[in-house]
Amino acid sequence: MRRIVRVRSGAEDESGAAMVEFALILPLLMTLVLGLMDFGKALNYWIDQTHLANEAARWAAVNRNPGAAASQTLQQYIKGQADSADLRDSLNGAKICVDYPLGGTPKVGDPVRVRIQYVYSWLPFFQNRLGWTATTIAGTAVMRLEAAPTHYAATDNIGTCT
């Protein structure tokens, strides 16, 4: 009769090793996942700002203010169209600036530029502890005036754009 002998040398020594390895890799994995999600959020803000700047430049080029019925300036109307509450926030939200790069009194054919800027904080938990700086995300659009501006003014800008 043959005897079956099990060899278990060292098996007891490895119990819990997977748990320790997982505990070591988990912070790095979570930082990577959260970083990718935060990058996606920042990219969404940039895309939204670019679309809003394009929309505002088009309204400015044709001398229209869709927010006039609600007693809003063009800049306030555009800010209200943002997809995220962070960009719409009245205190820390996006800065919206309409200006004329050539200066002086704008006339038909001159460019009108719309800039939308937002200061984005990367992973605030890590930013405060590691001293990371915030990044300004900006969207810009330039179009030619098709009518002299009478329904909006550069003096109605929300914040100061750089």
PDB file of C-alpha atoms in Angstrom:
ATOM      1  CA  MET A   1       0.000   0.000   0.000  1.00  0.00           C
ATOM      2  CA  ARG A   2       1.298   3.393  -0.928  1.00  0.00           C
ATOM      3  CA  ARG A   3       1.080   6.337   1.282  1.00  0.00           C
ATOM      4  CA  ILE A   4       0.280   9.795  -0.024  1.00  0.00           C
ATOM      5  CA  VAL A   5       2.353  12.357   1.737  1.00  0.00           C
ATOM      6  CA  ARG A   6       1.539  16.004   1.396  1.00  0.00           C
ATOM      7  CA  VAL A   7       4.367  18.403   1.260  1.00  0.00           C
ATOM      8  CA  ARG A   8       3.506  21.662   2.971  1.00  0.00           C
ATOM      9  CA  SER A   9       6.867  23.132   3.577  1.00  0.00           C
ATOM     10  CA  GLY A  10       6.649  26.910   3.837  1.00  0.00           C
ATOM     11  CA  ALA A  11       2.921  27.175   3.091  1.00  0.00           C
ATOM     12  CA  GLU A  12       2.201  28.475   6.557  1.00  0.00           C
ATOM     13  CA  ASP A  13       4.836  31.191   6.143  1.00  0.00           C
ATOM     14  CA  GLU A  14       2.949  32.844   3.233  1.00  0.00           C
ATOM     15  CA  SER A  15      -0.420  33.270   4.866  1.00  0.00           C
ATOM     16  CA  GLY A  16      -1.454  36.933   4.720  1.00  0.00           C
ATOM     17  CA  ALA A  17       1.252  37.894   2.209  1.00  0.00           C
ATOM     18  CA  ALA A  18      -1.327  38.854  -0.412  1.00  0.00           C
ATOM     19  CA  MET A  19      -3.070  41.111   2.087  1.00  0.00           C
ATOM     20  CA  VAL A  20       0.191  42.876   2.936  1.00  0.00           C
ATOM     21  CA  GLU A  21       1.045  43.311  -0.755  1.00  0.00           C
ATOM     22  CA  PHE A  22      -2.420  44.702  -1.441  1.00  0.00           C
ATOM     23  CA  ALA A  23      -2.120  47.112   1.486  1.00  0.00           C
ATOM     24  CA  LEU A  24       1.205  48.355   0.087  1.00  0.00           C
ATOM     25  CA  ILE A  25      -0.064  48.882  -3.463  1.00  0.00           C
ATOM     26  CA  LEU A  26      -3.536  50.277  -2.588  1.00  0.00           C
ATOM     27  CA  PRO A  27      -2.436  53.898  -1.872  1.00  0.00           C
ATOM     28  CA  LEU A  28      -0.575  54.066  -5.186  1.00  0.00           C
ATOM     29  CA  LEU A  29      -3.480  52.535  -7.067  1.00  0.00           C
ATOM     30  CA  MET A  30      -6.001  54.918  -5.485  1.00  0.00           C
ATOM     31  CA  THR A  31      -3.779  57.927  -6.204  1.00  0.00           C
ATOM     32  CA  LEU A  32      -3.559  56.855  -9.844  1.00  0.00           C
ATOM     33  CA  VAL A  33      -7.330  56.326 -10.138  1.00  0.00           C
ATOM     34  CA  LEU A  34      -8.161  59.622  -8.411  1.00  0.00           C
ATOM     35  CA  GLY A  35      -5.554  61.427 -10.513  1.00  0.00           C
ATOM     36  CA  LEU A  36      -7.079  60.106 -13.731  1.00  0.00           C
ATOM     37  CA  MET A  37     -10.555  61.123 -12.594  1.00  0.00           C
ATOM     38  CA  ASP A  38      -9.329  64.594 -11.635  1.00  0.00           C
ATOM     39  CA  PHE A  39      -7.568  64.986 -14.994  1.00  0.00           C
ATOM     40  CA  GLY A  40     -10.820  64.019 -16.731  1.00  0.00           C
ATOM     41  CA  LYS A  41     -12.680  66.652 -14.716  1.00  0.00           C
ATOM     42  CA  ALA A  42     -10.110  69.318 -15.640  1.00  0.00           C
ATOM     43  CA  LEU A  43     -10.319  68.307 -19.302  1.00  0.00           C
ATOM     44  CA  ASN A  44     -14.127  68.591 -19.142  1.00  0.00           C
ATOM     45  CA  TYR A  45     -13.814  72.102 -17.672  1.00  0.00           C
ATOM     46  CA  TRP A  46     -11.463  73.125 -20.493  1.00  0.00           C
ATOM     47  CA  ILE A  47     -13.825  71.756 -23.153  1.00  0.00           C
ATOM     48  CA  ASP A  48     -16.803  73.471 -21.501  1.00  0.00           C
ATOM     49  CA  GLN A  49     -14.945  76.784 -21.299  1.00  0.00           C
ATOM     50  CA  THR A  50     -13.927  76.568 -24.952  1.00  0.00           C
ATOM     51  CA  HIS A  51     -17.528  75.929 -26.013  1.00  0.00           C
ATOM     52  CA  LEU A  52     -18.808  78.766 -23.823  1.00  0.00           C
ATOM     53  CA  ALA A  53     -16.186  81.165 -25.209  1.00  0.00           C
ATOM     54  CA  ASN A  54     -17.175  80.205 -28.753  1.00  0.00           C
ATOM     55  CA  GLU A  55     -20.868  80.740 -27.964  1.00  0.00           C
ATOM     56  CA  ALA A  56     -20.191  84.112 -26.326  1.00  0.00           C
ATOM     57  CA  ALA A  57     -17.986  85.261 -29.203  1.00  0.00           C
ATOM     58  CA  ARG A  58     -20.721  84.359 -31.676  1.00  0.00           C
ATOM     59  CA  TRP A  59     -23.349  86.275 -29.679  1.00  0.00           C
ATOM     60  CA  ALA A  60     -20.977  89.247 -29.414  1.00  0.00           C
ATOM     61  CA  ALA A  61     -20.126  89.159 -33.131  1.00  0.00           C
ATOM     62  CA  VAL A  62     -23.788  89.438 -34.128  1.00  0.00           C
ATOM     63  CA  ASN A  63     -24.556  91.947 -31.323  1.00  0.00           C
ATOM     64  CA  ARG A  64     -27.084  89.841 -29.457  1.00  0.00           C
ATOM     65  CA  ASN A  65     -27.585  89.256 -25.740  1.00  0.00           C
ATOM     66  CA  PRO A  66     -29.831  86.255 -25.091  1.00  0.00           C
ATOM     67  CA  GLY A  67     -29.912  87.097 -21.376  1.00  0.00           C
ATOM     68  CA  ALA A  68     -31.353  90.595 -21.849  1.00  0.00           C
ATOM     69  CA  ALA A  69     -34.906  89.403 -21.149  1.00  0.00           C
ATOM     70  CA  ALA A  70     -33.786  88.234 -17.689  1.00  0.00           C
ATOM     71  CA  SER A  71     -31.829  91.476 -17.090  1.00  0.00           C
ATOM     72  CA  GLN A  72     -28.505  89.668 -17.439  1.00  0.00           C
ATOM     73  CA  THR A  73     -25.385  90.873 -19.168  1.00  0.00           C
ATOM     74  CA  LEU A  74     -23.943  88.680 -21.905  1.00  0.00           C
ATOM     75  CA  GLN A  75     -21.204  87.605 -19.489  1.00  0.00           C
ATOM     76  CA  GLN A  76     -23.719  86.609 -16.786  1.00  0.00           C
ATOM     77  CA  TYR A  77     -25.787  84.685 -19.312  1.00  0.00           C
ATOM     78  CA  ILE A  78     -22.744  82.741 -20.551  1.00  0.00           C
ATOM     79  CA  LYS A  79     -21.639  81.965 -16.993  1.00  0.00           C
ATOM     80  CA  GLY A  80     -25.108  80.570 -16.282  1.00  0.00           C
ATOM     81  CA  GLN A  81     -24.768  78.203 -19.251  1.00  0.00           C
ATOM     82  CA  ALA A  82     -21.760  76.353 -17.759  1.00  0.00           C
ATOM     83  CA  ASP A  83     -22.216  72.616 -17.196  1.00  0.00           C
ATOM     84  CA  SER A  84     -20.699  72.496 -13.713  1.00  0.00           C
ATOM     85  CA  ALA A  85     -21.608  74.312 -10.515  1.00  0.00           C
ATOM     86  CA  ASP A  86     -17.909  75.111  -9.979  1.00  0.00           C
ATOM     87  CA  LEU A  87     -17.824  77.237 -13.143  1.00  0.00           C
ATOM     88  CA  ARG A  88     -21.192  78.886 -12.354  1.00  0.00           C
ATOM     89  CA  ASP A  89     -20.182  79.763  -8.765  1.00  0.00           C
ATOM     90  CA  SER A  90     -20.548  83.503  -8.231  1.00  0.00           C
ATOM     91  CA  LEU A  91     -17.488  83.932  -5.986  1.00  0.00           C
ATOM     92  CA  ASN A  92     -14.883  81.453  -7.204  1.00  0.00           C
ATOM     93  CA  GLY A  93     -16.346  80.539 -10.576  1.00  0.00           C
ATOM     94  CA  ALA A  94     -15.134  81.282 -14.058  1.00  0.00           C
ATOM     95  CA  LYS A  95     -13.929  84.733 -15.075  1.00  0.00           C
ATOM     96  CA  ILE A  96     -15.510  85.883 -18.331  1.00  0.00           C
ATOM     97  CA  CYS A  97     -13.952  88.717 -20.304  1.00  0.00           C
ATOM     98  CA  VAL A  98     -15.067  90.251 -23.597  1.00  0.00           C
ATOM     99  CA  ASP A  99     -12.589  92.638 -25.173  1.00  0.00           C
ATOM    100  CA  TYR A 100     -11.432  94.107 -28.451  1.00  0.00           C
ATOM    101  CA  PRO A 101      -7.777  93.303 -29.221  1.00  0.00           C
ATOM    102  CA  LEU A 102      -7.382  96.330 -31.511  1.00  0.00           C
ATOM    103  CA  GLY A 103      -8.561  98.706 -28.773  1.00  0.00           C
ATOM    104  CA  GLY A 104     -10.505 101.893 -29.346  1.00  0.00           C
ATOM    105  CA  THR A 105     -14.118 101.954 -30.434  1.00  0.00           C
ATOM    106  CA  PRO A 106     -14.949  98.661 -32.115  1.00  0.00           C
ATOM    107  CA  LYS A 107     -16.490  98.715 -35.570  1.00  0.00           C
ATOM    108  CA  VAL A 108     -17.775  96.111 -37.994  1.00  0.00           C
ATOM    109  CA  GLY A 109     -14.938  93.812 -39.074  1.00  0.00           C
ATOM    110  CA  ASP A 110     -12.852  94.289 -35.927  1.00  0.00           C
ATOM    111  CA  PRO A 111     -12.133  91.203 -33.824  1.00  0.00           C
ATOM    112  CA  VAL A 112     -13.951  90.528 -30.569  1.00  0.00           C
ATOM    113  CA  ARG A 113     -12.236  88.180 -28.133  1.00  0.00           C
ATOM    114  CA  VAL A 114     -13.908  86.213 -25.356  1.00  0.00           C
ATOM    115  CA  ARG A 115     -11.769  84.621 -22.653  1.00  0.00           C
ATOM    116  CA  ILE A 116     -13.074  82.333 -19.944  1.00  0.00           C
ATOM    117  CA  GLN A 117     -10.693  81.353 -17.142  1.00  0.00           C
ATOM    118  CA  TYR A 118     -11.026  79.158 -14.077  1.00  0.00           C
ATOM    119  CA  VAL A 119      -8.421  78.397 -11.407  1.00  0.00           C
ATOM    120  CA  TYR A 120      -8.472  74.614 -10.987  1.00  0.00           C
ATOM    121  CA  SER A 121      -7.199  72.915  -7.829  1.00  0.00           C
ATOM    122  CA  TRP A 122      -5.695  69.480  -8.485  1.00  0.00           C
ATOM    123  CA  LEU A 123      -6.729  66.851  -5.922  1.00  0.00           C
ATOM    124  CA  PRO A 124      -7.227  69.355  -3.078  1.00  0.00           C
ATOM    125  CA  PHE A 125      -6.372  66.766  -0.403  1.00  0.00           C
ATOM    126  CA  PHE A 126      -2.895  66.286  -1.892  1.00  0.00           C
ATOM    127  CA  GLN A 127      -2.521  69.901  -2.988  1.00  0.00           C
ATOM    128  CA  ASN A 128      -2.694  71.155   0.595  1.00  0.00           C
ATOM    129  CA  ARG A 129      -0.228  68.560   1.900  1.00  0.00           C
ATOM    130  CA  LEU A 130       2.269  68.524  -0.966  1.00  0.00           C
ATOM    131  CA  GLY A 131       2.205  72.216  -1.864  1.00  0.00           C
ATOM    132  CA  TRP A 132       0.908  71.719  -5.395  1.00  0.00           C
ATOM    133  CA  THR A 133      -0.196  74.894  -7.129  1.00  0.00           C
ATOM    134  CA  ALA A 134      -3.521  75.431  -8.836  1.00  0.00           C
ATOM    135  CA  THR A 135      -3.704  75.691 -12.628  1.00  0.00           C
ATOM    136  CA  THR A 136      -5.563  78.290 -14.664  1.00  0.00           C
ATOM    137  CA  ILE A 137      -7.681  76.568 -17.299  1.00  0.00           C
ATOM    138  CA  ALA A 138      -8.755  78.873 -20.117  1.00  0.00           C
ATOM    139  CA  GLY A 139     -10.937  78.836 -23.190  1.00  0.00           C
ATOM    140  CA  THR A 140     -10.646  81.576 -25.817  1.00  0.00           C
ATOM    141  CA  ALA A 141     -12.532  82.445 -28.988  1.00  0.00           C
ATOM    142  CA  VAL A 142     -12.062  85.298 -31.467  1.00  0.00           C
ATOM    143  CA  MET A 143     -14.562  86.337 -34.142  1.00  0.00           C
ATOM    144  CA  ARG A 144     -15.104  89.354 -36.395  1.00  0.00           C
ATOM    145  CA  LEU A 145     -17.845  91.793 -35.495  1.00  0.00           C
ATOM    146  CA  GLU A 146     -20.786  91.678 -37.887  1.00  0.00           C
ATOM    147  CA  ALA A 147     -22.537  94.563 -36.115  1.00  0.00           C
ATOM    148  CA  ALA A 148     -21.386  97.329 -33.802  1.00  0.00           C
ATOM    149  CA  PRO A 149     -21.696  96.242 -30.142  1.00  0.00           C
ATOM    150  CA  THR A 150     -24.665  97.865 -28.412  1.00  0.00           C
ATOM    151  CA  HIS A 151     -26.218  94.965 -26.449  1.00  0.00           C
ATOM    152  CA  TYR A 152     -23.142  94.143 -24.342  1.00  0.00           C
ATOM    153  CA  ALA A 153     -20.081  95.929 -22.995  1.00  0.00           C
ATOM    154  CA  ALA A 154     -16.534  95.036 -22.048  1.00  0.00           C
ATOM    155  CA  THR A 155     -17.164  96.863 -18.761  1.00  0.00           C
ATOM    156  CA  ASP A 156     -19.552  94.053 -17.742  1.00  0.00           C
ATOM    157  CA  ASN A 157     -16.708  91.528 -17.496  1.00  0.00           C
ATOM    158  CA  ILE A 158     -16.800  89.062 -14.622  1.00  0.00           C
ATOM    159  CA  GLY A 159     -13.334  89.163 -13.059  1.00  0.00           C
ATOM    160  CA  THR A 160     -10.075  90.102 -14.733  1.00  0.00           C
ATOM    161  CA  CYS A 161      -8.613  87.788 -17.349  1.00  0.00           C
ATOM    162  CA  THR A 162      -4.893  87.529 -17.974  1.00  0.00           C
TER     163      THR A 162
END
